[in-house]
PDB file of N, CA and C in Angstrom:
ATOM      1  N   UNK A   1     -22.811   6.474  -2.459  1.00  0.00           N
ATOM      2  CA  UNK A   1     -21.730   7.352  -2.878  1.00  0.00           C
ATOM      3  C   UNK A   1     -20.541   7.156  -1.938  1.00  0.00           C
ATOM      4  N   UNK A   2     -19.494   7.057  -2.408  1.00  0.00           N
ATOM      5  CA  UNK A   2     -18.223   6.534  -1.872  1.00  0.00           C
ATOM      6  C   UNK A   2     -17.723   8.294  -0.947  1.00  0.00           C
ATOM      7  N   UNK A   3     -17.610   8.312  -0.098  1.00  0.00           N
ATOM      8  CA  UNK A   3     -16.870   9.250   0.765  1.00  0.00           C
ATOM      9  C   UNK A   3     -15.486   9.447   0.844  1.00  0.00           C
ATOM     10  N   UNK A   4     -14.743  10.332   0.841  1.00  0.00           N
ATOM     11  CA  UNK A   4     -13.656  10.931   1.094  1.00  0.00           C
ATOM     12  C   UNK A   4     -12.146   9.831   1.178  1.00  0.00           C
ATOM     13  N   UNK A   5     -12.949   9.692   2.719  1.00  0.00           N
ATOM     14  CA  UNK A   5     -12.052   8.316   2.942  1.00  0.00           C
ATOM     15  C   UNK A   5     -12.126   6.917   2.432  1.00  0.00           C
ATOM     16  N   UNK A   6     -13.288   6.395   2.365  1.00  0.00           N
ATOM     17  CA  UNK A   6     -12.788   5.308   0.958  1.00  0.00           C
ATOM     18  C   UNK A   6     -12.351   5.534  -0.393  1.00  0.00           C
ATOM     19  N   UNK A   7     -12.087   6.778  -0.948  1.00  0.00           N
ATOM     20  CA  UNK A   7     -11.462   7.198  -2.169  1.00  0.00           C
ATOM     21  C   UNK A   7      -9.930   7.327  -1.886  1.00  0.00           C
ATOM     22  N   UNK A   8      -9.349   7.895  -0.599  1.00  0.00           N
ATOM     23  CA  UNK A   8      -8.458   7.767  -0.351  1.00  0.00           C
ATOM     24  C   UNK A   8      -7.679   6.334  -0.136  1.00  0.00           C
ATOM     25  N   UNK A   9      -8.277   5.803   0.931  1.00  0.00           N
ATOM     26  CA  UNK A   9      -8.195   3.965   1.078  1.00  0.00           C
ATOM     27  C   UNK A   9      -7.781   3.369  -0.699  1.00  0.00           C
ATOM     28  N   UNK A  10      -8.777   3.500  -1.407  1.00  0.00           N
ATOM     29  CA  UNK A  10      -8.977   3.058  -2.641  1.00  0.00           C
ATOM     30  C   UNK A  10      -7.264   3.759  -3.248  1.00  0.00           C
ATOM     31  N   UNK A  11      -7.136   4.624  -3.315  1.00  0.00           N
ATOM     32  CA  UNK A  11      -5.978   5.181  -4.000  1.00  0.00           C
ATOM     33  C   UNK A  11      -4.627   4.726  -3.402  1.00  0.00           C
ATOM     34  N   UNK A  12      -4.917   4.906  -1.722  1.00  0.00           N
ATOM     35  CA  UNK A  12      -3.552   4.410  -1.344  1.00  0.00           C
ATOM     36  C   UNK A  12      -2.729   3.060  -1.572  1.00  0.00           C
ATOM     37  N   UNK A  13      -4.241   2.170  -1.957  1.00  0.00           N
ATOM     38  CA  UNK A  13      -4.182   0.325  -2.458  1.00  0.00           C
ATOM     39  C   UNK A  13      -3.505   0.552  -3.855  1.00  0.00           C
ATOM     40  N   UNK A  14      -4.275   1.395  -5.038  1.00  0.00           N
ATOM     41  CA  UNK A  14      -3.908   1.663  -5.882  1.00  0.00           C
ATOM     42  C   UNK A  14      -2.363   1.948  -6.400  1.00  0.00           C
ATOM     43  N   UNK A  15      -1.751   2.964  -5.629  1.00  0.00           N
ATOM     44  CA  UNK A  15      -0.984   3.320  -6.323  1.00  0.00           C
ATOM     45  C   UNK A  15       0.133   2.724  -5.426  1.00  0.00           C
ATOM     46  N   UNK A  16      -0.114   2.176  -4.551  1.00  0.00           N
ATOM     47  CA  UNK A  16       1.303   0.867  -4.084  1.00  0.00           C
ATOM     48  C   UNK A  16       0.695  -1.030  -5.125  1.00  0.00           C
ATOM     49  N   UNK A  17       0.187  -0.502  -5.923  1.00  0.00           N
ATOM     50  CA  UNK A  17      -0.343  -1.551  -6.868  1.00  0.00           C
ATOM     51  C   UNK A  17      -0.675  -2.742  -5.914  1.00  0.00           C
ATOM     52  N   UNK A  18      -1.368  -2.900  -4.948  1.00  0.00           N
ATOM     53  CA  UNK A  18      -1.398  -3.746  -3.779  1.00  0.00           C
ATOM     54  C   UNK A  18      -3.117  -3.840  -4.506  1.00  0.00           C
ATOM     55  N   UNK A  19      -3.355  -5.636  -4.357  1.00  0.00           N
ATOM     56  CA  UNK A  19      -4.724  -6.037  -4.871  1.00  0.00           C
ATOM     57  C   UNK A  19      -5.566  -6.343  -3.647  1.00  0.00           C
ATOM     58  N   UNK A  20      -6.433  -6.631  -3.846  1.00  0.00           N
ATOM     59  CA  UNK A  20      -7.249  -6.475  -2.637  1.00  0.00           C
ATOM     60  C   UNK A  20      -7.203  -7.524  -2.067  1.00  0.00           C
ATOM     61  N   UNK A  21      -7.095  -8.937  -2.952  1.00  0.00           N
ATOM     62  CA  UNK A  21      -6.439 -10.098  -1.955  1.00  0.00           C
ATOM     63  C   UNK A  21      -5.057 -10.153  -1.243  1.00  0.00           C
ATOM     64  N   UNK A  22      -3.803  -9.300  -1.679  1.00  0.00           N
ATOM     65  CA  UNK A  22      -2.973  -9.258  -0.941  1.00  0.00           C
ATOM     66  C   UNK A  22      -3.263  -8.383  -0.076  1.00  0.00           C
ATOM     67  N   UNK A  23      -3.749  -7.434   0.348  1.00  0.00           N
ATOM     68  CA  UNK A  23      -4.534  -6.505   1.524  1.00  0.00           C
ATOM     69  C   UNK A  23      -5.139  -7.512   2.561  1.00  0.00           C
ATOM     70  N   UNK A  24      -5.747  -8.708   1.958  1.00  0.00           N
ATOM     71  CA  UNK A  24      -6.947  -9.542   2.728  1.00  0.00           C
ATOM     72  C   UNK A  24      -5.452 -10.790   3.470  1.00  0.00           C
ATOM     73  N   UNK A  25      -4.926 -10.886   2.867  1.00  0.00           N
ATOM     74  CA  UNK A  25      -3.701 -11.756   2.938  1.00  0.00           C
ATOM     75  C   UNK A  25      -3.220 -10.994   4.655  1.00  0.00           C
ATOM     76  N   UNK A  26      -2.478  -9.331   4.022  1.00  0.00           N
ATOM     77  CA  UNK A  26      -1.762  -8.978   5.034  1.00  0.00           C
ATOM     78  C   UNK A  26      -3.019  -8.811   6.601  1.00  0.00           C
ATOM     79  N   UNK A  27      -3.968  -8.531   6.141  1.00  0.00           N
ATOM     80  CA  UNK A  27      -4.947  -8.365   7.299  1.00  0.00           C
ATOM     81  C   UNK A  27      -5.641  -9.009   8.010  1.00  0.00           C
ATOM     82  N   UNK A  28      -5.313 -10.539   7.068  1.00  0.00           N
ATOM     83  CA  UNK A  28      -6.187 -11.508   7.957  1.00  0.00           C
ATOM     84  C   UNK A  28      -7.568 -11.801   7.733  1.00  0.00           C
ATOM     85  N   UNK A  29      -7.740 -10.476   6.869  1.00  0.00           N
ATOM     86  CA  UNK A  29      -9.535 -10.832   6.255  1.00  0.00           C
ATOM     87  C   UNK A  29      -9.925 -11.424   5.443  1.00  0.00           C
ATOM     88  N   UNK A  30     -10.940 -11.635   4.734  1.00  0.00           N
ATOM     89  CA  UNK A  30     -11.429 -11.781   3.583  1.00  0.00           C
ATOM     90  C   UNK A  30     -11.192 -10.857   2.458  1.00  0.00           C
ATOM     91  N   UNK A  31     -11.410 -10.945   1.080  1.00  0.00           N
ATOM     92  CA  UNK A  31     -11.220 -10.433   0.106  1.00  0.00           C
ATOM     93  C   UNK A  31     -12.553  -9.395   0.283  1.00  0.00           C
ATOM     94  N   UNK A  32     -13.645 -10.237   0.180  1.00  0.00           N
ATOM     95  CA  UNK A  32     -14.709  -9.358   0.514  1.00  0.00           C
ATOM     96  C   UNK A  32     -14.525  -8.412   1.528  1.00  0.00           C
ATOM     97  N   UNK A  33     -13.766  -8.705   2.671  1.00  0.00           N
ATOM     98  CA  UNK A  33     -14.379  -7.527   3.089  1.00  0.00           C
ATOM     99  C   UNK A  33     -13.398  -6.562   3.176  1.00  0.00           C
ATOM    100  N   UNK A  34     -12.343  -6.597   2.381  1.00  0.00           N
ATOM    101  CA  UNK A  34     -11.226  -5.893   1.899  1.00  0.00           C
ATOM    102  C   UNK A  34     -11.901  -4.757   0.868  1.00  0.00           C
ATOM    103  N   UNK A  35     -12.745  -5.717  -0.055  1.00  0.00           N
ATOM    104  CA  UNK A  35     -13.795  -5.010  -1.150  1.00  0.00           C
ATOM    105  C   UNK A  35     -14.777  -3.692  -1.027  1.00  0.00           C
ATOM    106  N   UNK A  36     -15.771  -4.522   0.433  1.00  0.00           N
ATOM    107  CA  UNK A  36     -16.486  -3.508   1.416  1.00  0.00           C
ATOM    108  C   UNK A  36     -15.588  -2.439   1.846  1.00  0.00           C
ATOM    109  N   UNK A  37     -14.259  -2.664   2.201  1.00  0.00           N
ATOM    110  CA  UNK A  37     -13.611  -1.112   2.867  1.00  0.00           C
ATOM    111  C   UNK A  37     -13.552  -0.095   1.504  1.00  0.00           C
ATOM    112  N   UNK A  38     -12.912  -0.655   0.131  1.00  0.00           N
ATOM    113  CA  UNK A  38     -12.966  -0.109  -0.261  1.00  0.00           C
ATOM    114  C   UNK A  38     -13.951   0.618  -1.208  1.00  0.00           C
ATOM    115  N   UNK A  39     -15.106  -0.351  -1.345  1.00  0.00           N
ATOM    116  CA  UNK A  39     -16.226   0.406  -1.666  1.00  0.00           C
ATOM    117  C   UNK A  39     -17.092   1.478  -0.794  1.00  0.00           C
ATOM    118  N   UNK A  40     -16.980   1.483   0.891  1.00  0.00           N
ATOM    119  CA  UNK A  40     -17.239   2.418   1.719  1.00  0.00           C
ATOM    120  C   UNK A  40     -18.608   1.617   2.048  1.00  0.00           C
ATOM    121  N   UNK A  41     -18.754   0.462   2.051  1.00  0.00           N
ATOM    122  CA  UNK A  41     -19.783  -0.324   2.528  1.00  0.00           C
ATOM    123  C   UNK A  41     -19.602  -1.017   4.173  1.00  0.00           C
ATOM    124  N   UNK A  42     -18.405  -0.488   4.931  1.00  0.00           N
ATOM    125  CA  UNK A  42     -17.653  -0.405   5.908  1.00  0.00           C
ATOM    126  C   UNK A  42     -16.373  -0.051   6.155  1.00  0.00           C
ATOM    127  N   UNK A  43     -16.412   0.258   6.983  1.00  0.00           N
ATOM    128  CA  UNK A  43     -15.181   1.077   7.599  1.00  0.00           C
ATOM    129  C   UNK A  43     -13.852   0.335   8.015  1.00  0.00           C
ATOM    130  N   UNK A  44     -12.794   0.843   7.281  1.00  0.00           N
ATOM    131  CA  UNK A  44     -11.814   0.044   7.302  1.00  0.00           C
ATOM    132  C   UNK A  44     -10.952   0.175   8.670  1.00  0.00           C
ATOM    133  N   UNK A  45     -10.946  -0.361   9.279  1.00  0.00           N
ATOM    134  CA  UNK A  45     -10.143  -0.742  11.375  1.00  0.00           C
ATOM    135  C   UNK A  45      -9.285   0.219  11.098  1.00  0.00           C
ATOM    136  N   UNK A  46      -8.129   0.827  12.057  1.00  0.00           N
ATOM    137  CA  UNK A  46      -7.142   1.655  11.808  1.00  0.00           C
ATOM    138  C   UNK A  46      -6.485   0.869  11.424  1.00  0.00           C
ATOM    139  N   UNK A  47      -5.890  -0.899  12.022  1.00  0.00           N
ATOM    140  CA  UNK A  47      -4.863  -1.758  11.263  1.00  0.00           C
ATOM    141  C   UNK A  47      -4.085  -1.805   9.855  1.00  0.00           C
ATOM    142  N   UNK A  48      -5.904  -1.884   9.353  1.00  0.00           N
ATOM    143  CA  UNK A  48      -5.802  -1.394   7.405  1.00  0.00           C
ATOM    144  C   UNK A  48      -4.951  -0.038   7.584  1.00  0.00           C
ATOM    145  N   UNK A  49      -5.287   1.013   8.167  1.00  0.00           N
ATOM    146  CA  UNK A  49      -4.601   1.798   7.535  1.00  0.00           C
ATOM    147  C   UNK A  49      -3.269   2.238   7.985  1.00  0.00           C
ATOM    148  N   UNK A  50      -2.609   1.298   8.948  1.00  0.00           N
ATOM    149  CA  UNK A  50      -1.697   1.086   9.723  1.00  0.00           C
ATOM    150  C   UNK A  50      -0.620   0.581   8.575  1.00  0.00           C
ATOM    151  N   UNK A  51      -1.240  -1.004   8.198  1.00  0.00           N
ATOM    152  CA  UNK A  51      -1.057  -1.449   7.512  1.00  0.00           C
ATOM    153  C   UNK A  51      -0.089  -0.960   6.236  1.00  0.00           C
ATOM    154  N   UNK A  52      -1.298  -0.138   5.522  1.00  0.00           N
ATOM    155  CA  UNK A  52      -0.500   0.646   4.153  1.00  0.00           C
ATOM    156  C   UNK A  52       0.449   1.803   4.711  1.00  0.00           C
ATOM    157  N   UNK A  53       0.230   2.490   5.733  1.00  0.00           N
ATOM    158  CA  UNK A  53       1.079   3.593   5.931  1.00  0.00           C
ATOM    159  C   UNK A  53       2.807   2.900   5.925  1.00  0.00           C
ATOM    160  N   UNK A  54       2.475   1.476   6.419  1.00  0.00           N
ATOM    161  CA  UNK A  54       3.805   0.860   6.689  1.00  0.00           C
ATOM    162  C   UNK A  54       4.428   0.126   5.300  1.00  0.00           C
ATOM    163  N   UNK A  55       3.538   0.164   4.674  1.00  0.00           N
ATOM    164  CA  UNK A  55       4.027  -0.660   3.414  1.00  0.00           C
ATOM    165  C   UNK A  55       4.182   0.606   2.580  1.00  0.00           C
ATOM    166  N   UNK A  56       3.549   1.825   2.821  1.00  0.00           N
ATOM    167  CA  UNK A  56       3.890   3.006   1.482  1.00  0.00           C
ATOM    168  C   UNK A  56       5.610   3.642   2.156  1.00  0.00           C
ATOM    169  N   UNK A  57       5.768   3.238   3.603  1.00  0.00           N
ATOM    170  CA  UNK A  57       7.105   3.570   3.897  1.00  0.00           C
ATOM    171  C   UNK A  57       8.212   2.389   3.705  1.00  0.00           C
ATOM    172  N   UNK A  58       8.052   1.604   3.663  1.00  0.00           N
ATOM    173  CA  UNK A  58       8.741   0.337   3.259  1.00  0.00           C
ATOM    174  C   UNK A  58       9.549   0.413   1.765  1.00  0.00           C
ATOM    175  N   UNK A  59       8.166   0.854   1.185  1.00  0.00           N
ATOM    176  CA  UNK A  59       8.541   1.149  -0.510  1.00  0.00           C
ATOM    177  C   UNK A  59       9.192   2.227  -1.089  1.00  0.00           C
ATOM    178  N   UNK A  60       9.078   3.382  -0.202  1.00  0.00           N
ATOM    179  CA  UNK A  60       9.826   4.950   0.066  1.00  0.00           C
ATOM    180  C   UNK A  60      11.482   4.138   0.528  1.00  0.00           C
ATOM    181  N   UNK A  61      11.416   3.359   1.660  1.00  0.00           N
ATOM    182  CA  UNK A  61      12.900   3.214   1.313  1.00  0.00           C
ATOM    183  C   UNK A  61      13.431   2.196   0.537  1.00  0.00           C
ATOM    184  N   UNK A  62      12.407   0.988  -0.001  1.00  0.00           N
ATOM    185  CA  UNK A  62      13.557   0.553  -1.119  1.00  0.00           C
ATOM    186  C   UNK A  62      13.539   1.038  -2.159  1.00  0.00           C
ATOM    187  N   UNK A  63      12.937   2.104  -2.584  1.00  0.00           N
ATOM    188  CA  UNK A  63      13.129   2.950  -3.612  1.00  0.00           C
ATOM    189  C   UNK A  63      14.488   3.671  -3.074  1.00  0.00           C
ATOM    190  N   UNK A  64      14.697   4.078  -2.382  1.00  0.00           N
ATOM    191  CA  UNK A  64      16.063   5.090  -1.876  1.00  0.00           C
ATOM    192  C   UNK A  64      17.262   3.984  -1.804  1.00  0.00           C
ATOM    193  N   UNK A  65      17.020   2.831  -1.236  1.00  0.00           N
ATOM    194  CA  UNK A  65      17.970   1.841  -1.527  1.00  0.00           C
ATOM    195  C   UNK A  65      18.587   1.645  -2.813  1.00  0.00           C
ATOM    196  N   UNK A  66      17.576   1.182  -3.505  1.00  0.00           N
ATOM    197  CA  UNK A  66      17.632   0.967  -4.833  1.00  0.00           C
ATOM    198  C   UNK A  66      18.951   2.141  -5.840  1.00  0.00           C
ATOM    199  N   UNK A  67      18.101   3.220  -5.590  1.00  0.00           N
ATOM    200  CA  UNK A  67      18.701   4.830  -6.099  1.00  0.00           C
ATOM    201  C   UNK A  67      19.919   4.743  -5.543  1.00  0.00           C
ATOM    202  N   UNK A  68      20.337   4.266  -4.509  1.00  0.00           N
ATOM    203  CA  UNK A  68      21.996   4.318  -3.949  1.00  0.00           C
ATOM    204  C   UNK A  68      22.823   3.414  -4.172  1.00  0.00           C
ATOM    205  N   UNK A  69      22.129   2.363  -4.738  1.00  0.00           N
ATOM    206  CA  UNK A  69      22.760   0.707  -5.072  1.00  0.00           C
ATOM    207  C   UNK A  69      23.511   1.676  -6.667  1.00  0.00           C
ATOM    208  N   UNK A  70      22.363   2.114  -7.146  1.00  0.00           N
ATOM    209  CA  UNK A  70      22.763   2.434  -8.688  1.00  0.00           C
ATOM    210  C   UNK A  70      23.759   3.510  -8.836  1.00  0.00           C
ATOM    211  N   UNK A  71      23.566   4.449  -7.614  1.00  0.00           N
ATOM    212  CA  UNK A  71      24.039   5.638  -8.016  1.00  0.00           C
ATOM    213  C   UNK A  71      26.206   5.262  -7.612  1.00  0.00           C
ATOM    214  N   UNK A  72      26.184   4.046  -6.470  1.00  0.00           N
ATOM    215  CA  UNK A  72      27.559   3.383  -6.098  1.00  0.00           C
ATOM    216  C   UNK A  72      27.752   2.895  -7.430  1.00  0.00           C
ATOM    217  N   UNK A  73      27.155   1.489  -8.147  1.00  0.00           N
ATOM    218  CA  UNK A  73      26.887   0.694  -9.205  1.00  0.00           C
ATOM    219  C   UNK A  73      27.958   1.948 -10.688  1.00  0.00           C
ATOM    220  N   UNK A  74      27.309   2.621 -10.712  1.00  0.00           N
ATOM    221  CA  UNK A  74      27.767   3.455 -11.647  1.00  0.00           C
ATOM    222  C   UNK A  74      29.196   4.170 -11.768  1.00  0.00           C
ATOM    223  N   UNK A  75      29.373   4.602 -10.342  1.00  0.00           N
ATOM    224  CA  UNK A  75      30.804   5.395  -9.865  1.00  0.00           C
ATOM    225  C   UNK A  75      31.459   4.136 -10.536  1.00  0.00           C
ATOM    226  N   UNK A  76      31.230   2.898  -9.693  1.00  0.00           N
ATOM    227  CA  UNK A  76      32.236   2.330  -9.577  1.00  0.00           C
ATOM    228  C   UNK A  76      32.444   1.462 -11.147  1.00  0.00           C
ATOM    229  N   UNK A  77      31.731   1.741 -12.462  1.00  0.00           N
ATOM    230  CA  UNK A  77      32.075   1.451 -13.574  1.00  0.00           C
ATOM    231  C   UNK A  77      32.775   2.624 -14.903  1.00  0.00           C
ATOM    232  N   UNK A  78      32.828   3.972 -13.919  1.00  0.00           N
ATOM    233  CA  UNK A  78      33.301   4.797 -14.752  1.00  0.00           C
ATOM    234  C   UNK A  78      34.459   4.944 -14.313  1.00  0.00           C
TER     235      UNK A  78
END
């Protein structure tokens, strides 16, 4: 039975649509054992979760980038 924190792990991969080989990519690991963290068949290093905290803030600001590119983009066509 999957615990707390690999459901979380699992979701945070999820919903930055990040696959488990690009996880294994940024971490240096294997796919497998990218797989194992998230099945809770081991424990994922703090790195992993270093890792996503830095990439779910990365994406928080080019989303805000983005939103200000458009929101200039627009002024400046009306």
């Amino acid at each position: 039975m999957s615990s707390l924190r690999s459901k979380r792990f699992a979701a945070k991969m999820d919903r930055m649509g990040l696959s488990q080989a690009d996880l294994a990519r940024l971490t240096g690991r294997s796919r497998m054992t990218v797989y194992r963290w998230r099945k809770d068949q081991t424990k994922p290093p703090e790195y992993a979760w270093t890792i996503l905290a830095n990439l779910e803030k990365i994406r928080g600001l080019s989303l805000q980038l983005a939103q200000a590119t458009c929101s200039e983009c627009s002024g400046m066509l009306q």
